[in-house]
Coordinates of C-alpha atoms and ligand atoms in Angstrom, one line a residue:
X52 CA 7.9 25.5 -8.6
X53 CA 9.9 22.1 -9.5
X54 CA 9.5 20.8 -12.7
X55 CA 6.9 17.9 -11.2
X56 CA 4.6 20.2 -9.7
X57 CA 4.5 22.1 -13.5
X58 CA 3.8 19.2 -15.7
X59 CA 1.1 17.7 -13.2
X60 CA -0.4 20.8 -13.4
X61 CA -0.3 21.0 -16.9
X62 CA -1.5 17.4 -17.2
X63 CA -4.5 17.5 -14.3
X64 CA -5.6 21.0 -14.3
X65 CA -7.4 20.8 -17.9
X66 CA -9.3 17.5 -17.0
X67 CA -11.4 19.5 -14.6
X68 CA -12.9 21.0 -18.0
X69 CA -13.3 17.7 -19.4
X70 CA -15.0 15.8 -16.7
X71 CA -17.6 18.8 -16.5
X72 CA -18.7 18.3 -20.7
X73 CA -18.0 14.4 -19.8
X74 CA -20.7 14.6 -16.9
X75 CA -22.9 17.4 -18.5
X76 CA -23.1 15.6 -21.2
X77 CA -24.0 11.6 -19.6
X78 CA -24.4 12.9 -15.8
X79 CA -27.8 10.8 -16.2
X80 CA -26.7 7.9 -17.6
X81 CA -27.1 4.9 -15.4
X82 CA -24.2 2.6 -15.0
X83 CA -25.2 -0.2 -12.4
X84 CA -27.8 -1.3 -10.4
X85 CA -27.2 -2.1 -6.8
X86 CA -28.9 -4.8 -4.5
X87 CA -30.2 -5.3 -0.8
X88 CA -27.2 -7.5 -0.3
X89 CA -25.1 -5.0 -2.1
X90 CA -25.7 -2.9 1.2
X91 CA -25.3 -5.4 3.5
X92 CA -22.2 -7.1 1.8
X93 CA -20.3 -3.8 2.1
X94 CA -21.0 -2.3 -0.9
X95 CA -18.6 -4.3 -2.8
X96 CA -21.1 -4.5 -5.5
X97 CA -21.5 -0.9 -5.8
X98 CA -19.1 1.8 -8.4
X99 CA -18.9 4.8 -6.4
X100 CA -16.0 6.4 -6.9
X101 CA -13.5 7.7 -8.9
X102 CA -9.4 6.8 -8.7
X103 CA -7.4 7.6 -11.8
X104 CA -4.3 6.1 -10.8
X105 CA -5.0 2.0 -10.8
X106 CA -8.2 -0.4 -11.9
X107 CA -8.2 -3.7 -10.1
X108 CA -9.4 -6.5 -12.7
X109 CA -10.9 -9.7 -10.3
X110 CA -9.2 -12.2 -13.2
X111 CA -6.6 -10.2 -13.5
X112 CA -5.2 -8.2 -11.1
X113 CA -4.5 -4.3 -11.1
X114 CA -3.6 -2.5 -13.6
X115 CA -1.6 0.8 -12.5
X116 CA -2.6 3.7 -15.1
X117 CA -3.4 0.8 -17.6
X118 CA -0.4 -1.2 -17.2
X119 CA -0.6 -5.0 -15.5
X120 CA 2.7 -5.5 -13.1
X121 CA 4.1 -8.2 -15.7
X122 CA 4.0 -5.3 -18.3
X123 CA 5.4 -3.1 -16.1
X124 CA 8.4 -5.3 -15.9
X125 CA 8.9 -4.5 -19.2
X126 CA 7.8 -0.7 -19.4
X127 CA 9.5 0.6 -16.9
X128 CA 13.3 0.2 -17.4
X129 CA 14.5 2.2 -14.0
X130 CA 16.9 0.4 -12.4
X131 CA 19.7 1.6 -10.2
X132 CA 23.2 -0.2 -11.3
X133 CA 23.2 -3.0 -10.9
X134 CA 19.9 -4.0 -10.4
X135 CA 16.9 -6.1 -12.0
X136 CA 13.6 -3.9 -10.0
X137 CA 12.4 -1.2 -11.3
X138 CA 12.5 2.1 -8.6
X139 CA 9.5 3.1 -7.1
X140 CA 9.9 6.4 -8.3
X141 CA 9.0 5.3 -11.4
X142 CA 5.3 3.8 -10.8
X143 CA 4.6 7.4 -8.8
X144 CA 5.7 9.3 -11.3
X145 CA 3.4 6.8 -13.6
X146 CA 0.5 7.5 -11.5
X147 CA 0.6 11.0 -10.5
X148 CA 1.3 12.1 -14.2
X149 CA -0.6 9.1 -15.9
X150 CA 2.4 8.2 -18.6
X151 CA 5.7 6.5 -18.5
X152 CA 8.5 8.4 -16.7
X153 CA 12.1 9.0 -18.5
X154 CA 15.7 8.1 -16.4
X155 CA 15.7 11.6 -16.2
X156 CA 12.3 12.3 -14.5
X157 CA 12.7 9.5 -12.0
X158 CA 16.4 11.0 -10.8
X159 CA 14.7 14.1 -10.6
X160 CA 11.9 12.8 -8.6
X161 CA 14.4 10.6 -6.5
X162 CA 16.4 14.0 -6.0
X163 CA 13.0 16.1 -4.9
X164 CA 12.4 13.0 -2.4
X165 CA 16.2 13.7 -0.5
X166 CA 15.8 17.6 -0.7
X167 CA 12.4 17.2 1.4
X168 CA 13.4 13.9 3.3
X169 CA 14.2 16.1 6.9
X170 CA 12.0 14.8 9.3
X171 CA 11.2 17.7 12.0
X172 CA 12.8 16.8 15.5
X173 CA 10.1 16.4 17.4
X174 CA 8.6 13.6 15.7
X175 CA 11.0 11.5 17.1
X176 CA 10.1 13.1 20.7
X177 CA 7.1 12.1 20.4
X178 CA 7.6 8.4 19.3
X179 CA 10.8 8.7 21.7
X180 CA 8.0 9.3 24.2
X181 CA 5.7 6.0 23.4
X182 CA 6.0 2.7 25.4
X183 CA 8.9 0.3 23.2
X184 CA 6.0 -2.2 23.1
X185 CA 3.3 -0.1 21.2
X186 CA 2.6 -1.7 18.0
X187 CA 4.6 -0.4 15.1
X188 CA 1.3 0.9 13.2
X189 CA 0.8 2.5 16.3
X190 CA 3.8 4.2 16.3
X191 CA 3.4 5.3 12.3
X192 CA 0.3 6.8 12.6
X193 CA 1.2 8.9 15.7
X194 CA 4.7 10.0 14.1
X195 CA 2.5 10.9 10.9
X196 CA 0.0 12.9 13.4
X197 CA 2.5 14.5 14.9
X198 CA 4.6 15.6 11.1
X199 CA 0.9 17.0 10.7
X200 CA 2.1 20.4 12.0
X201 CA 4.2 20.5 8.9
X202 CA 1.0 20.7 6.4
X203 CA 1.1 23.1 4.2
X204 CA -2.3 22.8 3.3
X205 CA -3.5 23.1 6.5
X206 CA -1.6 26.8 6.7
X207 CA -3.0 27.8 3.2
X208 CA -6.5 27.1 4.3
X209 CA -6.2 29.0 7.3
X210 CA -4.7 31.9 5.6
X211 CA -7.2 31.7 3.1
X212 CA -7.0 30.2 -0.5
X213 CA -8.9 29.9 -3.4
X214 CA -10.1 26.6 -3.8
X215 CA -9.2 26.7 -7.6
X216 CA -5.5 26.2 -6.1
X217 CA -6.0 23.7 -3.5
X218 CA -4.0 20.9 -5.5
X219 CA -1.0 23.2 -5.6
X220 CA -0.1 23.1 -1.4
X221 CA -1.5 19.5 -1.2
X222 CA 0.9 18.5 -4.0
X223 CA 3.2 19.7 -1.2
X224 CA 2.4 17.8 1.5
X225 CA 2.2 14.9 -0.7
X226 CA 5.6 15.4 -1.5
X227 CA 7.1 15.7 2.1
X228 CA 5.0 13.3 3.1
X229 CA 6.4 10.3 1.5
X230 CA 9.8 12.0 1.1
X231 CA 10.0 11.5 4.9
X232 CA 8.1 8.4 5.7
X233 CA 11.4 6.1 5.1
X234 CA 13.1 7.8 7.6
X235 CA 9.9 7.4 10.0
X236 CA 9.7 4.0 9.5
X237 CA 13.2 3.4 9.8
X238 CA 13.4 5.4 13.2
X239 CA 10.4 3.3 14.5
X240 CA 12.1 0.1 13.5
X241 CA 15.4 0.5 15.2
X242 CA 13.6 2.4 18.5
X243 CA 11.4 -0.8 18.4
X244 CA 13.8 -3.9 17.8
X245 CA 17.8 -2.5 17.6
X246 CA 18.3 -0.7 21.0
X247 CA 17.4 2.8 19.6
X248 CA 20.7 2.6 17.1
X249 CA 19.8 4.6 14.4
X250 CA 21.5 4.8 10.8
X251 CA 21.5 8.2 9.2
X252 CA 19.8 8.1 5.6
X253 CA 22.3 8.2 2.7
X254 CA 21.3 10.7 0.3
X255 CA 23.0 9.3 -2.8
X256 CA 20.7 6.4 -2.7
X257 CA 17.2 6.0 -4.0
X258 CA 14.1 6.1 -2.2
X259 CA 13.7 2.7 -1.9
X260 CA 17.4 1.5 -1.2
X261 CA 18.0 4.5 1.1
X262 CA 14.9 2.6 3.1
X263 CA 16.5 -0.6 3.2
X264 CA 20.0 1.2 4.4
X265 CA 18.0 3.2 6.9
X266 CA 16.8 -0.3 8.4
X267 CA 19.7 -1.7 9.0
X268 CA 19.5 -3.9 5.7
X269 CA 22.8 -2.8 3.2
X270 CA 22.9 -6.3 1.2
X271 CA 21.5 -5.4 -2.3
X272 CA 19.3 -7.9 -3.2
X273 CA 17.3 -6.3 -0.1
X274 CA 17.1 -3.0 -1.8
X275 CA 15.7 -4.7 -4.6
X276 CA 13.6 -6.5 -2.2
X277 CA 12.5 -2.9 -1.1
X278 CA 12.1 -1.9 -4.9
X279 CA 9.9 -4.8 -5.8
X280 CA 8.1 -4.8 -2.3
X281 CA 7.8 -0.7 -2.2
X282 CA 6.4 -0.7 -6.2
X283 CA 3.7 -3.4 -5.8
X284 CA 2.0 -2.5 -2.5
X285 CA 1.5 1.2 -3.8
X286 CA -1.9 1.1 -5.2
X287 CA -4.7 -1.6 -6.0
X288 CA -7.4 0.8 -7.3
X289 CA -10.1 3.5 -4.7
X290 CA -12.0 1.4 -2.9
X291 CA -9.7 -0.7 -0.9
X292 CA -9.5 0.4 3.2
X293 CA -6.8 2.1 2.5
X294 CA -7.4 3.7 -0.5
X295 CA -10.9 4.7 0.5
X296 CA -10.1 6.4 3.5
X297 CA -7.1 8.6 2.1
X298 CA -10.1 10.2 -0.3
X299 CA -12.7 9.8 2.3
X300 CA -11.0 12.2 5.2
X301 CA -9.2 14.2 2.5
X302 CA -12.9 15.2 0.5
X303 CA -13.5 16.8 4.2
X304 CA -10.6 19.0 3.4
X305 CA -8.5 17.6 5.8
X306 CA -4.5 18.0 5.0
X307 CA -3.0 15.0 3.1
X308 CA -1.3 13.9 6.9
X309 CA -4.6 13.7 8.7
X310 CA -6.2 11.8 5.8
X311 CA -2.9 9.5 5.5
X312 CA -2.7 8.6 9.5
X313 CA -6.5 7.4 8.4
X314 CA -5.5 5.1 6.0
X315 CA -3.2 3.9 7.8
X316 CA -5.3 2.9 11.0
X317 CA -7.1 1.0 8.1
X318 CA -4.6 -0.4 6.9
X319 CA -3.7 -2.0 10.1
X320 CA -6.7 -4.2 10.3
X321 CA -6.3 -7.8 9.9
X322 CA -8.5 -8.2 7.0
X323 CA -6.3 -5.8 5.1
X324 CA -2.7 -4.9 5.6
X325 CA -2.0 -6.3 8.6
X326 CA -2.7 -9.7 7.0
X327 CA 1.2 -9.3 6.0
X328 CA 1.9 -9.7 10.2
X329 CA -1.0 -12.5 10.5
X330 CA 0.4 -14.7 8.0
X331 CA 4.0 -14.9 9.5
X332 CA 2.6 -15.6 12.5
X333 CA 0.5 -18.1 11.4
X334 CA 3.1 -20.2 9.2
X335 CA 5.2 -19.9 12.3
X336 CA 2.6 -21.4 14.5
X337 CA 2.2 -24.0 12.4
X338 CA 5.7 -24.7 12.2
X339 CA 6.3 -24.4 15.8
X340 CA 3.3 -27.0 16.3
X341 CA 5.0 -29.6 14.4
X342 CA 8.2 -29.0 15.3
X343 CA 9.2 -28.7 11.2
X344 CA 10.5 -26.4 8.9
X345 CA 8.8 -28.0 6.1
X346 CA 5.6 -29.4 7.2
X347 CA 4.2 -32.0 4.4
X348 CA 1.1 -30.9 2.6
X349 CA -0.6 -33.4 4.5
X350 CA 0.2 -31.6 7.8
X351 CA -0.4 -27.8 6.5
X352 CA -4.4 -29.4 4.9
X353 CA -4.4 -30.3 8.9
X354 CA -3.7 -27.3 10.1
X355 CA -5.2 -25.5 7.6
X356 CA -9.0 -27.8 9.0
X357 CA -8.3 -27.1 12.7
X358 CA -7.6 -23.1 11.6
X359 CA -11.2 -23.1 10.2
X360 CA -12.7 -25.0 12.3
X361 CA -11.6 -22.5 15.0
X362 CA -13.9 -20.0 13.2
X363 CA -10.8 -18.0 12.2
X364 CA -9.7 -16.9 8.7
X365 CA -6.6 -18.6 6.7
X366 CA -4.6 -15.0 6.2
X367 CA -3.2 -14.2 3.1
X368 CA -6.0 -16.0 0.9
X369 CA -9.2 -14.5 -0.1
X370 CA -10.6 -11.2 -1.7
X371 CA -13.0 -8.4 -1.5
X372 CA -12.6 -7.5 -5.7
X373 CA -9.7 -10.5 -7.0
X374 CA -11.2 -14.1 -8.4
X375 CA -7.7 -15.4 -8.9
X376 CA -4.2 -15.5 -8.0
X377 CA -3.0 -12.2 -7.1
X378 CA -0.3 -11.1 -9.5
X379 CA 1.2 -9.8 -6.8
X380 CA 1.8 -12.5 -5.2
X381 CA 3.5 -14.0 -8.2
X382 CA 5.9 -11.3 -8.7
X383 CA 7.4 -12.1 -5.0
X384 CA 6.9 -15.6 -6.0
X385 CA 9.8 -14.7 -8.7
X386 CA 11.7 -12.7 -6.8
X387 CA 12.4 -15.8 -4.4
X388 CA 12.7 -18.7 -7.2
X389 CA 15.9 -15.6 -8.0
X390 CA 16.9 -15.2 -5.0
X391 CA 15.9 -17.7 -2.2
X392 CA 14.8 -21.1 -4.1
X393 CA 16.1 -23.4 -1.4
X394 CA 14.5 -21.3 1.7
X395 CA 12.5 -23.3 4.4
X396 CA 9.7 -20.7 4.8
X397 CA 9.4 -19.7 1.2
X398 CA 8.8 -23.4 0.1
X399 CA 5.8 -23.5 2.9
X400 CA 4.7 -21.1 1.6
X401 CA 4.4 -22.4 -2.2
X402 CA 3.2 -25.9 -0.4
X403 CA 0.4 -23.7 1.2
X404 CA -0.1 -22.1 -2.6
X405 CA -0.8 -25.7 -3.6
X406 CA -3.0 -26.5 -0.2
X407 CA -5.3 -23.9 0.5
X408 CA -7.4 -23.0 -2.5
X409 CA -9.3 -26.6 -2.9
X410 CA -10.0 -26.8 1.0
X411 CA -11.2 -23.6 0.9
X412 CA -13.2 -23.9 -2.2
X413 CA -14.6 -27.1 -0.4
X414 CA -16.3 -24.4 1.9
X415 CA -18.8 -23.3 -0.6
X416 CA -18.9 -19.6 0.5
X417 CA -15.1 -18.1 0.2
X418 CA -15.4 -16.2 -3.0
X419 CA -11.8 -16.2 -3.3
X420 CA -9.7 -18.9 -2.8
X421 CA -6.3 -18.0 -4.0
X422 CA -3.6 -15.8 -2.3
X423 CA -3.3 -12.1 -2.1
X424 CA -0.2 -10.0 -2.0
X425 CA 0.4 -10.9 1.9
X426 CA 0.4 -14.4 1.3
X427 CA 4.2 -14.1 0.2
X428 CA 5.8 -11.1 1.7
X429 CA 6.6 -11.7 5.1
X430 CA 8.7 -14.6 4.4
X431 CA 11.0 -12.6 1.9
X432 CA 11.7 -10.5 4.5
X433 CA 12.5 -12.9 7.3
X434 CA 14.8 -14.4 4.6
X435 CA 17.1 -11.3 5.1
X436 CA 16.5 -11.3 9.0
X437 CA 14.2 -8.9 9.1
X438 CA 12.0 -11.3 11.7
X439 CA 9.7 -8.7 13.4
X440 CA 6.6 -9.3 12.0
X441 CA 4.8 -6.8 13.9
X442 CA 6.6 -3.9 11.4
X443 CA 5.9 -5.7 8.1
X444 CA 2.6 -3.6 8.4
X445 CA 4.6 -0.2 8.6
X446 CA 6.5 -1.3 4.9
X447 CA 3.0 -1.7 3.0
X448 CA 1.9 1.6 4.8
X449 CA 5.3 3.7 3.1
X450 CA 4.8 1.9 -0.3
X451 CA 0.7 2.3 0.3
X452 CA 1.8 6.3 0.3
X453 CA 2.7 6.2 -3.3
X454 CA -1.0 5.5 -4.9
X455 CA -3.2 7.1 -2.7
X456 CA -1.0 10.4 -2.1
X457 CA -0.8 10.6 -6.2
X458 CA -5.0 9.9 -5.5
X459 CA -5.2 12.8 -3.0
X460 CA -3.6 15.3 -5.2
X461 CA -6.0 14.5 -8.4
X462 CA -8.6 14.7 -5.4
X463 CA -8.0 18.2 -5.1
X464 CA -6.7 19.2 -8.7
X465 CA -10.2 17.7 -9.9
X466 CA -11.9 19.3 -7.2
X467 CA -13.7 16.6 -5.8
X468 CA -16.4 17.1 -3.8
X469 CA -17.4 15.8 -0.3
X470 CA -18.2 12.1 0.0
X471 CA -21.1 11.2 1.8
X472 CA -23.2 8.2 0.6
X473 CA -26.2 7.5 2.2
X474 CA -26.9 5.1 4.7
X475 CA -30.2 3.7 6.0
X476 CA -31.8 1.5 8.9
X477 CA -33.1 -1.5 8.5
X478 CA -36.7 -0.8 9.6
X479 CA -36.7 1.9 6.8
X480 CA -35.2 -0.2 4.2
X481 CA -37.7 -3.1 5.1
X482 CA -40.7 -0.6 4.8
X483 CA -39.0 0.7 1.4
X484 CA -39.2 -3.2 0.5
Ligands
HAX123 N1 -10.2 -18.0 5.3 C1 -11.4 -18.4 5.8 N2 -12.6 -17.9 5.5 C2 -12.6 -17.0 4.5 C3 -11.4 -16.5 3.9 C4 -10.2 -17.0 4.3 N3 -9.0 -16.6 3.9 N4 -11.8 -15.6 3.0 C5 -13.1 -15.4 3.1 N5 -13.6 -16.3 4.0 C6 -15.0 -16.4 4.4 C7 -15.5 -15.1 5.0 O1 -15.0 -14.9 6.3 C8 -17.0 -15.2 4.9 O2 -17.4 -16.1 5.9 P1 -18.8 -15.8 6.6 O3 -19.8 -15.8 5.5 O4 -18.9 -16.9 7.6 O5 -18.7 -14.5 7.3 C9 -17.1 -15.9 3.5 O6 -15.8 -16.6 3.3 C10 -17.4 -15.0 2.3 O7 -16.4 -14.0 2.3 P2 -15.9 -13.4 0.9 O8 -17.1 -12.7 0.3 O9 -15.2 -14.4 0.1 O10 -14.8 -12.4 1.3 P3 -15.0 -10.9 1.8 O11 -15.0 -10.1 0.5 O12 -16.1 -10.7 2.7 O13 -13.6 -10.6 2.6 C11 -11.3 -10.8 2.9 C12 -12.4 -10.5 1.9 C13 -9.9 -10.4 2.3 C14 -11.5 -9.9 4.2 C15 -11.3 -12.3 3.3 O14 -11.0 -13.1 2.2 C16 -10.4 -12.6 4.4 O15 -10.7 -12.5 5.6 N6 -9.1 -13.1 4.1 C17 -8.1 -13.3 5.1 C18 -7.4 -12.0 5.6 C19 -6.6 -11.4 4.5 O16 -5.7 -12.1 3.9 N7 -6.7 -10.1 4.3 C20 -5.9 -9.4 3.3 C21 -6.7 -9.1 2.0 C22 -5.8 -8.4 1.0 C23 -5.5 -7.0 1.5 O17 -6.3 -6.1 1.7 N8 -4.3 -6.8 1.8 O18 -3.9 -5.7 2.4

């Protein structure tokens, strides 16, 4: 057993006892009330499940295992040399075991990660075997579906287990899962965009660097980037699209691969991570409209209008949970007043900042006005060169790995049951009424 799998299950296998007195003894207790436009609105009203590893406050912003990402600056002190960003290692280790890692658990974590990093062979058959053009999400969720016959879970179920131990095998596949998404990624990138030339991982670097090298990206402040980028896109509490389906498909039982290609055909939905892709293209258009690299405010309120008056959304802005600034957002803003103050796209993007929110306030019905994490990310990247839009998706989808695989494994270690909420049809619910 490595020493991970040991503490979590020192740490997670006890709480089973304690959520059973916990519910025994306030199982009835009510905790909300939920309305006819609760149901309608898609449930975003409604508490209705449980996530250990993050809480999303609306004012402000998640909180991984009770830390807010400016604390986090401070907490976790995990930096390669060098470096200013903490590794993602650390905020996995901080949500799978639910307190702060030392150097020496996050080495050990970034060693586990390189032992288990060897992606089978046929993986990249099968995304060898897809049309250059299919989207990048495309391509992740198939190369995940296709590491599926790798599950360990799946091959302990059908041998028979007890399902006191189901947490043990999934911690597995959890494990090898993100391990080998990097290299996934990476392999889809340079099939996709750099003429199939691809760049063998480096195991002396961390998860997050080894990424950026993978790529094709070896300056450092991009492994920072990936180190910033790979920490804050990791979790934003359960019920997210994302989130939500990880736990969804894995209460059926399904091995933490089928459950994770489910997330991420969520994930790349405009309204959620693809948003990242959206708003690239959507500055660009702009830009290419006018023929600027810095359109005036005056021109972006313009284009701003004519976007909503073409009945489609302004992408990156907006919220299902958040009510303000997402601190997310912030934290990239940082990291490019560091590293990139004078770059075109980055300043249209903190003129948009300044644009947006009162024109879409003026609309009366946007809850949220202010920018999400998407807002800001895509034009850090093209700062670097990495311009393919389409694949910005695929990043928040290895970094999205890190929450809801540390979710999946409390999933089963709590022995969670099978969700299934009930639905009804309108004719019933009017008759109800
Ligand atoms: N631009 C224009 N209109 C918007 C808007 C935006 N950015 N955000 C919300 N609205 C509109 C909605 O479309 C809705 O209009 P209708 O009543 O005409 O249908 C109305 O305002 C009320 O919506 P809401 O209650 O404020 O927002 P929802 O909770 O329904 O939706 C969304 C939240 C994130 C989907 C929404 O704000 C949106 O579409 N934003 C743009 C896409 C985006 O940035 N998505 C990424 C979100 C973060 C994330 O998950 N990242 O991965």
């Amino acid at each position: 057993m490595d020493s991970l799998k040991n503490k979590f299950a020192e740490k997670a296998l006890p709480e089973v006892v304690k959520i059973k007195q916990f519910a025994k003894a306030h199982g009835d207790k009510v905790i909300g009330t939920y309305t006819i436009d609760d149901i309608y609105g898609g449930m975003k009203g409604i508490t209705g499940l449980v996530t250990e590893t993050s809480l999303l406050d609306s004012n402000e912003g998640i909180r991984f295992r009770g830390y807010s990402i400016p604390e986090l600056r401070e907490k976790l002190q995990h930096f390669v040399e060098g470096g200013s960003e903490p590794v993602p290692e650390a905020i996995f280790y901080l949500m799978l075991m639910g307190e702060l890692p030392s150097n020496e658990d996050v080495q050990n974590l970034t060693n586990n990660w390189a032992r288990r990093a060897i992606v089978p062979r046929h993986v990249f058959n099968v995304l060898d075997a897809l049309p250059r053009a299919t989207h990048p999400m495309t391509q992740f969720t198939i190369a995940i579906m296709a590491m599926q016959t790798e599950s360990v879970f799946a091959a302990s179920y059908r041998k028979g287990i007890n399902k006191k131990d189901y947490w043990d095998p999934t911690y597995e596949d959890v494990m090898n899962l993100i391990a080998r998404l990097p290299r996934v990624a990476a392999y889809i990138y340079r099939r996709t965009y750099k003429n199939d030339e691809h760049i063998e991982p480096d195991p002396k670097l961390d998860w997050a660097g080894n990424f950026g090298h993978m790529l094709g990206y070896d300056e450092p402040d991009f492994a920072e980037l990936m180190r910033l980028y790979m920490t804050i896109h990791s979790d934003h509490e359960g019920g997210n699209v994302s989130a939500h389906t990880t736990h969804l498909v894995g209460s059926a039982l399904s091995d933490p691969y089928l459950a994770f290609a489910a997330a991420m055909n969520g994930l790349a939905g405009p309204l959620h991570g693809l948003a990242n892709q959206e708003v690239i293209r959507w500055l660009q258009g702009m830009c290419e409209s006018l023929n600027t690299k810095r359109p005036t405010k005056e021109q972006i309120a313009q284009y701003v209008k004519d976007t909503l008056a073409q009945g489609q959304v302004v992408p990156g802005y907006g919220h299902a949970v958040l009510r303000k600034t997402d601190p997310r957002f912030v934290s990239q803003m940082g990291f490019a007043k560091k590293h990139m103050p004078d770059d075109d796209m980055v300043n249209t993007v903190w003129n948009v900042y300044e644009v947006v929110p009162p024109i879409l306030e003026s609309l009366g019905k946007v809850k949220n006005p202010w920018p999400n994490v998407d807002a800001h990310s895509g034009a850090l990247l093209q700062h670097y060169g990495m311009v393919e839009e389409d694949f910005y998706t695929v990043m928040f989808g290895v970094s999205r790995s890190l929450g809801v695989m540390a979710s999946l494994c409390w999933d089963r270690a709590l022995s969670l049951p099978l969700e299934r909420p009930k639905s009804i049809t309108t004719e019933a619910l009017m008759k109800m009424i």
